[in-house]
Short mmCIF file of C-alpha atoms and ligand atoms in Angstrom, two decimals:
data_model
loop_
_atom_site.label_atom_id
_atom_site.label_comp_id
_atom_site.label_asym_id
_atom_site.label_seq_id
_atom_site.Cartn_x
_atom_site.Cartn_y
_atom_site.Cartn_z
CA MET A 1 103.96 84.48 91.81
CA GLU A 2 105.43 81.47 89.11
CA THR A 3 106.50 83.05 85.60
CA THR A 4 107.50 81.03 83.34
CA PRO A 5 110.72 80.69 81.17
CA ALA A 6 109.16 81.25 77.42
CA LEU A 7 106.65 84.29 79.14
CA LYS A 8 109.81 85.91 80.95
CA ALA A 9 111.93 85.59 77.39
CA GLN A 10 108.89 87.21 75.66
CA HIS A 11 108.82 90.14 77.90
CA HIS A 12 112.29 90.83 79.44
CA LEU A 13 111.22 89.48 83.09
CA THR A 14 113.77 88.95 85.12
CA SER A 15 113.77 86.35 88.36
CA HIS A 16 114.22 89.46 90.39
CA ASP A 17 111.28 91.68 88.80
CA ASN A 18 108.73 91.35 91.33
CA LEU A 19 105.29 90.32 90.13
CA THR A 20 102.88 90.00 93.41
CA THR A 21 101.67 93.63 93.84
CA LEU A 22 99.14 94.68 97.27
CA GLN A 23 96.54 93.75 95.48
CA SER A 24 97.35 90.84 93.61
CA HIS A 25 97.93 89.46 97.81
CA ILE A 26 94.76 90.13 98.70
CA LEU A 27 92.96 87.98 95.96
CA ALA A 28 95.05 85.50 96.54
CA GLU A 29 94.14 85.94 100.40
CA GLU A 30 90.51 86.18 98.87
CA ALA A 31 90.62 83.12 96.85
CA LYS A 32 91.39 80.89 99.87
CA TYR A 33 88.51 81.16 101.68
CA PRO A 34 85.76 80.31 99.15
CA ASN A 35 82.32 81.77 100.59
CA SER A 36 84.40 85.17 101.78
CA THR A 37 82.08 87.77 98.82
CA GLY A 38 85.68 90.50 97.97
CA THR A 39 83.93 92.85 100.56
CA LEU A 40 87.22 93.19 103.22
CA SER A 41 89.42 93.57 99.56
CA TRP A 42 87.75 96.46 98.28
CA ILE A 43 88.44 97.89 101.99
CA LEU A 44 91.68 96.94 101.53
CA SER A 45 92.00 98.33 97.93
CA ALA A 46 90.60 102.12 99.20
CA MET A 47 93.24 101.91 101.82
CA SER A 48 95.91 101.02 98.70
CA PHE A 49 94.47 103.88 97.47
CA SER A 50 94.30 106.43 99.89
CA ALA A 51 97.87 105.39 100.90
CA LYS A 52 99.17 107.27 97.22
CA MET A 53 97.27 109.86 97.41
CA ILE A 54 98.38 111.10 100.47
CA ALA A 55 101.56 109.86 99.66
CA SER A 56 101.48 112.09 97.46
CA LYS A 57 99.75 114.55 98.81
CA ILE A 58 103.27 114.76 101.54
CA ARG A 59 105.39 114.49 98.94
CA ARG A 60 104.31 118.26 98.11
CA ALA A 61 104.03 119.34 100.59
CA ARG A 62 106.31 122.40 100.77
CA LEU A 63 105.54 123.33 97.32
CA ASN A 64 101.38 123.40 97.63
CA ASP A 65 101.93 125.41 100.58
CA VAL A 66 100.07 123.04 103.09
CA LEU A 67 102.31 122.90 106.07
CA GLY A 68 102.10 123.65 109.61
CA SER A 69 98.90 124.23 111.64
CA LEU A 70 95.23 125.16 110.85
CA ASP A 71 93.75 127.55 113.80
CA SER A 72 91.66 124.54 114.92
CA ASP A 73 92.09 122.04 117.67
CA ASN A 74 90.60 118.52 116.79
CA VAL A 75 88.70 116.11 119.49
CA GLN A 76 91.72 115.65 121.75
CA GLY A 77 92.54 119.20 121.60
CA GLU A 78 95.71 118.71 119.83
CA ARG A 79 96.32 121.32 117.15
CA GLN A 80 95.65 120.09 113.51
CA GLN A 81 98.24 120.12 111.09
CA LYS A 82 96.99 121.24 107.67
CA LEU A 83 97.51 117.70 106.39
CA ASP A 84 95.77 115.89 109.21
CA VAL A 85 92.59 117.26 107.44
CA ILE A 86 93.15 116.38 103.85
CA ALA A 87 94.83 113.14 105.14
CA ASN A 88 91.53 112.54 107.11
CA GLU A 89 89.34 114.01 103.93
CA THR A 90 90.66 111.65 101.66
CA LEU A 91 90.49 108.37 103.96
CA LEU A 92 86.45 109.55 104.85
CA ARG A 93 85.95 109.72 100.81
CA CYS A 94 88.00 106.52 99.43
CA LEU A 95 86.60 104.81 102.50
CA GLY A 96 83.23 106.03 101.67
CA SER A 97 82.60 105.31 98.49
CA ARG A 98 82.84 101.47 99.15
CA ALA A 99 79.78 99.87 100.18
CA GLY A 100 80.71 97.82 102.25
CA VAL A 101 81.57 100.03 105.01
CA ALA A 102 79.36 100.68 107.62
CA ILE A 103 81.02 103.17 110.21
CA VAL A 104 84.12 104.37 109.87
CA ALA A 105 86.13 106.40 112.84
CA SER A 106 88.77 108.28 112.93
CA GLU A 107 91.32 110.59 115.23
CA GLU A 108 90.19 113.91 113.94
CA ASN A 109 86.18 113.59 114.31
CA GLU A 110 84.95 113.31 117.35
CA GLU A 111 81.99 110.61 116.81
CA PRO A 112 81.89 107.61 114.36
CA ILE A 113 80.62 108.75 111.20
CA MET A 114 77.82 106.24 110.16
CA LEU A 115 77.65 105.93 106.78
CA ARG A 116 75.11 103.93 105.42
CA THR A 117 70.99 103.07 106.86
CA GLU A 118 69.73 100.06 108.24
CA THR A 119 68.30 99.45 104.49
CA GLU A 120 71.75 99.90 102.68
CA GLY A 121 73.35 97.27 101.05
CA ASP A 122 75.98 94.80 102.80
CA ARG A 123 77.22 96.54 105.45
CA LYS A 124 79.65 94.77 106.87
CA TYR A 125 83.02 96.28 108.17
CA VAL A 126 83.90 99.63 110.99
CA VAL A 127 86.61 101.37 110.17
CA LEU A 128 88.61 102.79 112.29
CA PHE A 129 92.03 105.45 111.54
CA ASP A 130 94.12 107.51 112.75
CA PRO A 131 95.02 109.14 109.36
CA LEU A 132 97.98 111.51 109.44
CA ASP A 133 99.72 109.83 112.47
CA GLY A 134 102.88 112.17 113.78
CA SER A 135 102.16 114.64 111.74
CA ALA A 136 104.45 117.00 113.81
CA ASN A 137 107.12 115.80 112.35
CA LEU A 138 105.70 117.48 108.74
CA ASP A 139 108.00 120.30 108.46
CA ALA A 140 111.06 118.68 109.49
CA CYS A 141 110.15 116.58 106.96
CA GLY A 142 109.88 113.50 109.25
CA ALA A 143 108.60 110.22 108.89
CA VAL A 144 104.68 109.73 109.17
CA GLY A 145 102.51 107.39 108.93
CA THR A 146 98.64 106.45 108.67
CA ILE A 147 97.39 103.30 111.11
CA PHE A 148 94.35 101.59 110.47
CA SER A 149 92.28 98.79 112.16
CA VAL A 150 88.66 96.90 110.28
CA LEU A 151 86.12 95.75 112.36
CA ARG A 152 83.06 93.10 111.81
CA HIS A 153 79.77 95.94 112.10
CA ASP A 154 77.34 93.93 114.68
CA ARG A 155 73.71 94.83 113.54
CA ARG A 156 72.68 93.64 116.69
CA VAL A 157 74.76 95.89 119.09
CA MET A 158 72.08 98.87 119.91
CA PRO A 159 73.08 102.10 119.68
CA VAL A 160 75.50 101.14 115.93
CA GLU A 161 77.82 103.72 117.07
CA ARG A 162 78.20 100.93 120.01
CA SER A 163 79.38 98.96 117.59
CA VAL A 164 82.61 100.19 116.91
CA LEU A 165 83.70 99.65 120.95
CA GLN A 166 85.18 96.16 120.26
CA PRO A 167 88.34 94.70 121.83
CA GLY A 168 91.23 94.39 119.82
CA VAL A 169 91.05 90.21 119.86
CA ARG A 170 88.45 90.68 117.46
CA GLN A 171 89.80 93.28 114.80
CA VAL A 172 89.78 91.41 111.00
CA ALA A 173 92.64 93.93 109.46
CA ALA A 174 95.53 95.88 110.60
CA GLY A 175 97.67 98.18 108.98
CA TYR A 176 99.88 101.05 108.58
CA ILE A 177 101.74 102.64 106.17
CA LEU A 178 104.90 104.43 106.53
CA TYR A 179 105.52 107.32 104.84
CA GLY A 180 109.21 108.10 104.89
CA SER A 181 112.08 107.39 102.55
CA SER A 182 110.34 105.24 100.86
CA VAL A 183 106.65 104.48 101.47
CA VAL A 184 105.38 101.00 103.40
CA PHE A 185 102.71 99.22 103.32
CA VAL A 186 102.55 96.48 106.44
CA LEU A 187 99.50 94.75 106.64
CA THR A 188 98.16 91.59 109.10
CA THR A 189 94.92 89.58 107.71
CA GLY A 190 95.08 87.43 111.14
CA THR A 191 97.63 85.24 109.59
CA GLY A 192 100.96 86.14 109.75
CA VAL A 193 102.60 89.67 109.05
CA ASP A 194 103.74 91.40 105.06
CA MET A 195 105.48 94.14 103.75
CA PHE A 196 105.08 95.96 100.64
CA VAL A 197 107.06 98.88 99.13
CA LEU A 198 105.42 101.51 96.91
CA ASP A 199 107.64 101.64 93.55
CA PRO A 200 106.77 105.49 92.38
CA SER A 201 107.58 104.53 88.48
CA ILE A 202 104.64 102.21 88.07
CA GLY A 203 102.18 103.30 90.76
CA ALA A 204 101.94 100.00 92.70
CA PHE A 205 102.38 98.16 95.96
CA LEU A 206 105.21 95.49 96.24
CA GLU A 207 105.55 93.02 98.15
CA VAL A 208 109.05 92.52 99.95
CA GLU A 209 108.33 90.73 102.75
CA GLU A 210 106.14 87.56 103.36
CA ASN A 211 105.33 86.15 106.73
CA LEU A 212 107.58 88.74 108.68
CA ARG A 213 108.89 87.98 111.75
CA ILE A 214 110.40 90.37 114.34
CA PRO A 215 113.38 89.77 116.38
CA THR A 216 113.01 87.84 119.69
CA LYS A 217 115.33 90.19 120.94
CA SER A 218 117.06 93.87 120.32
CA LYS A 219 119.69 95.74 122.71
CA ASN A 220 117.18 99.27 121.74
CA TYR A 221 114.79 100.87 123.59
CA SER A 222 111.90 103.85 121.94
CA MET A 223 110.57 106.03 124.19
CA ASN A 224 110.10 109.36 124.96
CA GLU A 225 112.38 110.06 128.59
CA GLY A 226 112.05 113.74 128.34
CA ASN A 227 108.93 112.00 130.58
CA ARG A 228 111.31 110.69 132.25
CA LYS A 229 110.60 111.68 135.87
CA SER A 230 107.23 111.68 136.27
CA PHE A 231 107.38 107.92 134.73
CA PRO A 232 105.95 105.50 137.37
CA THR A 233 108.44 103.35 139.59
CA GLY A 234 108.83 100.20 137.31
CA TYR A 235 109.36 102.40 134.04
CA GLN A 236 112.16 104.56 135.74
CA ASN A 237 114.11 100.67 136.89
CA TYR A 238 113.38 99.43 133.31
CA LEU A 239 115.53 102.71 132.04
CA ASP A 240 117.76 102.19 134.63
CA TRP A 241 118.37 98.52 133.74
CA ALA A 242 118.26 98.94 130.16
CA GLN A 243 121.06 101.85 130.11
CA SER A 244 123.71 100.01 132.63
CA ASN A 245 123.03 96.95 130.11
CA GLY A 246 124.23 98.31 126.89
CA TYR A 247 121.00 99.53 125.61
CA SER A 248 120.57 102.01 122.68
CA SER A 249 117.81 104.76 122.42
CA ARG A 250 115.86 105.75 119.25
CA TYR A 251 112.53 107.84 119.24
CA ALA A 252 111.43 109.26 115.94
CA GLY A 253 108.34 110.83 117.73
CA ALA A 254 105.95 109.02 115.08
CA MET A 255 104.52 105.91 116.44
CA VAL A 256 104.97 104.47 113.08
CA ALA A 257 108.15 105.28 112.27
CA ASP A 258 109.67 103.71 115.75
CA VAL A 259 107.51 100.82 116.54
CA HIS A 260 108.06 100.16 112.20
CA ARG A 261 111.67 100.22 113.05
CA ILE A 262 111.84 98.06 115.73
CA LEU A 263 109.48 94.59 113.57
CA LEU A 264 112.77 94.95 111.83
CA LYS A 265 115.55 95.46 113.60
CA GLY A 266 114.11 94.67 117.97
CA GLY A 267 113.79 95.92 120.35
CA VAL A 268 110.85 97.90 122.62
CA PHE A 269 108.82 100.94 122.06
CA LEU A 270 107.02 102.76 125.12
CA TYR A 271 104.51 105.57 125.77
CA PRO A 272 103.95 105.01 130.09
CA PRO A 273 101.43 106.57 132.07
CA THR A 274 102.88 110.50 132.59
CA ALA A 275 102.13 113.27 134.50
CA LYS A 276 100.43 115.23 131.70
CA ALA A 277 99.23 111.81 130.43
CA PRO A 278 97.99 109.52 133.21
CA LYS A 279 96.82 106.63 131.15
CA GLY A 280 99.03 107.22 128.17
CA LYS A 281 98.67 109.37 125.63
CA LEU A 282 98.29 107.16 122.64
CA ARG A 283 94.61 106.04 121.61
CA LEU A 284 93.53 102.65 121.81
CA MET A 285 91.40 101.77 118.84
CA TYR A 286 93.13 103.27 116.23
CA GLU A 287 96.78 103.26 117.08
CA ALA A 288 97.57 100.74 119.83
CA ASN A 289 94.81 98.14 119.32
CA PRO A 290 95.93 97.88 114.88
CA MET A 291 99.66 98.19 115.59
CA SER A 292 99.44 95.23 118.76
CA MET A 293 97.75 92.86 116.21
CA ILE A 294 100.60 93.18 113.90
CA ILE A 295 103.16 93.13 116.49
CA GLU A 296 101.46 89.97 118.02
CA GLN A 297 101.36 88.74 114.34
CA ALA A 298 104.90 89.29 113.80
CA GLY A 299 105.71 87.13 116.91
CA GLY A 300 106.29 89.82 119.33
CA LYS A 301 104.02 91.39 122.50
CA SER A 302 101.82 93.77 123.59
CA PHE A 303 101.07 95.51 126.78
CA ALA A 304 99.59 97.97 128.50
CA ASP A 305 101.52 97.36 131.88
CA LYS A 306 100.39 94.54 132.90
CA GLN A 307 97.51 94.12 130.52
CA ARG A 308 97.59 92.63 127.21
CA ILE A 309 96.10 95.23 125.24
CA LEU A 310 94.22 93.46 122.58
CA GLU A 311 92.20 91.92 125.49
CA ILE A 312 91.37 95.50 126.91
CA GLN A 313 88.03 96.63 126.52
CA PRO A 314 87.43 99.83 125.32
CA GLU A 315 84.95 102.11 127.10
CA ASP A 316 85.30 105.66 124.69
CA LEU A 317 86.60 105.92 120.76
CA HIS A 318 89.22 108.58 121.90
CA GLN A 319 89.93 105.96 124.96
CA ARG A 320 93.77 106.19 125.40
CA THR A 321 96.13 103.88 126.83
CA SER A 322 99.93 103.41 127.86
CA VAL A 323 102.32 101.02 125.43
CA ILE A 324 104.51 98.52 126.05
CA MET A 325 105.44 96.23 122.07
CA GLY A 326 107.86 95.03 120.47
CA SER A 327 110.57 92.06 120.60
CA PRO A 328 109.11 89.31 123.13
CA ASP A 329 112.29 89.51 125.22
CA GLU A 330 112.67 92.85 125.37
CA VAL A 331 108.48 93.41 126.37
CA ASP A 332 109.64 90.91 129.29
CA HIS A 333 112.39 92.48 130.96
CA VAL A 334 109.53 95.85 130.91
CA LEU A 335 107.56 93.71 132.27
CA ALA A 336 109.86 92.11 134.78
CA GLN A 337 110.14 95.68 136.22
CA LEU A 338 106.67 96.79 136.49
P1 AHM B 1 99.72 111.78 117.21
O1 AHM B 1 98.67 111.37 116.17
O2 AHM B 1 98.45 113.29 117.39
O3 AHM B 1 100.20 112.65 115.54
O4 AHM B 1 100.49 112.06 118.05
C1 AHM B 1 100.32 110.52 118.51
C2 AHM B 1 102.07 110.67 118.25
C3 AHM B 1 103.34 109.31 118.28
O5 AHM B 1 102.96 109.58 117.27
C4 AHM B 1 104.25 109.57 118.86
O6 AHM B 1 104.10 107.98 118.96
C5 AHM B 1 104.19 109.61 119.44
O7 AHM B 1 102.76 110.87 119.69
C6 AHM B 1 105.06 111.44 120.54
O8 AHM B 1 104.02 111.76 121.82
P2 AHM B 1 105.45 113.25 122.49
O9 AHM B 1 105.68 113.69 121.43
O10 AHM B 1 105.14 113.04 123.76
O11 AHM B 1 106.66 112.11 122.67
MG1 MG B 2 98.63 109.72 116.43
#
């Protein structure tokens, strides 16, 4: 944003003051499309608001006694953390108040939720999310994240729930929020990737990086090597190759944290098929697809074995996939072994 010298003097601003917030970025993007109704902007603003609420709940988790698990499992058969449920409710409430959202779908709910009926308003979008990815890290004060994907709602598809099952190439926006040593919001609307950091003193996400590009290569891989013996042979060969070529291993155990580091520093993130999860562990629609859109928009690559993840036609909301994503040269090194 331009600031005149007179204005700077008047308000004591310096050239170091960052005046681009996530909110102003969203509105500036909207202004590029004269026919835009602003519906997508409202949805992204709901994501920003939810992120601040979830961040504040995570910061106070120990103090408010909401760490640890509930006595219930989610639809994946995984033990729900108390904060999984709190984050899910926060997103459902914030997105539910936005008229442009027709359907929401969450890792924590078995079925997609129809928010608005046929006759109500301007029902344009489907929003899918993983409310608190890597939530098992919470008890140890580790990084966690929220991942989201936005699709257009196709009214012609029947039953309406099937409108959710679109391949990742059709996403109109995708992003994640990393709750780490600071709170970071990474967003793409299909024209590059931008990064914002929450300034807690003013309660706004400020832009820190525009049109982020992933390094082309970097000798780092990120995967749960504890599963190595049950990886298909190609992945084991890749590990042999990487370890003989001076690669480093980094693994936080939360996809958002691991992929964020790779987006900034380069490398490759892998979750191969294993004996326990023969189709891979990560969920296609609200984990792999949005992260793949971000990685590709930043100049990286993202595959499930030899197939581009964004082209997979989903058959089920909670479908799983294997994942190889990151710097283009590093993904190629893995693919060469498969
Ligand atoms: P979650 O969505 O239930 O938290 O699980 C997904 C997480 C990812 O964040 C992470 O990459 C992966 O599971 C870690 O799995 P593992 O513990 O098998 O290494
Ligand atoms: Mg998850």
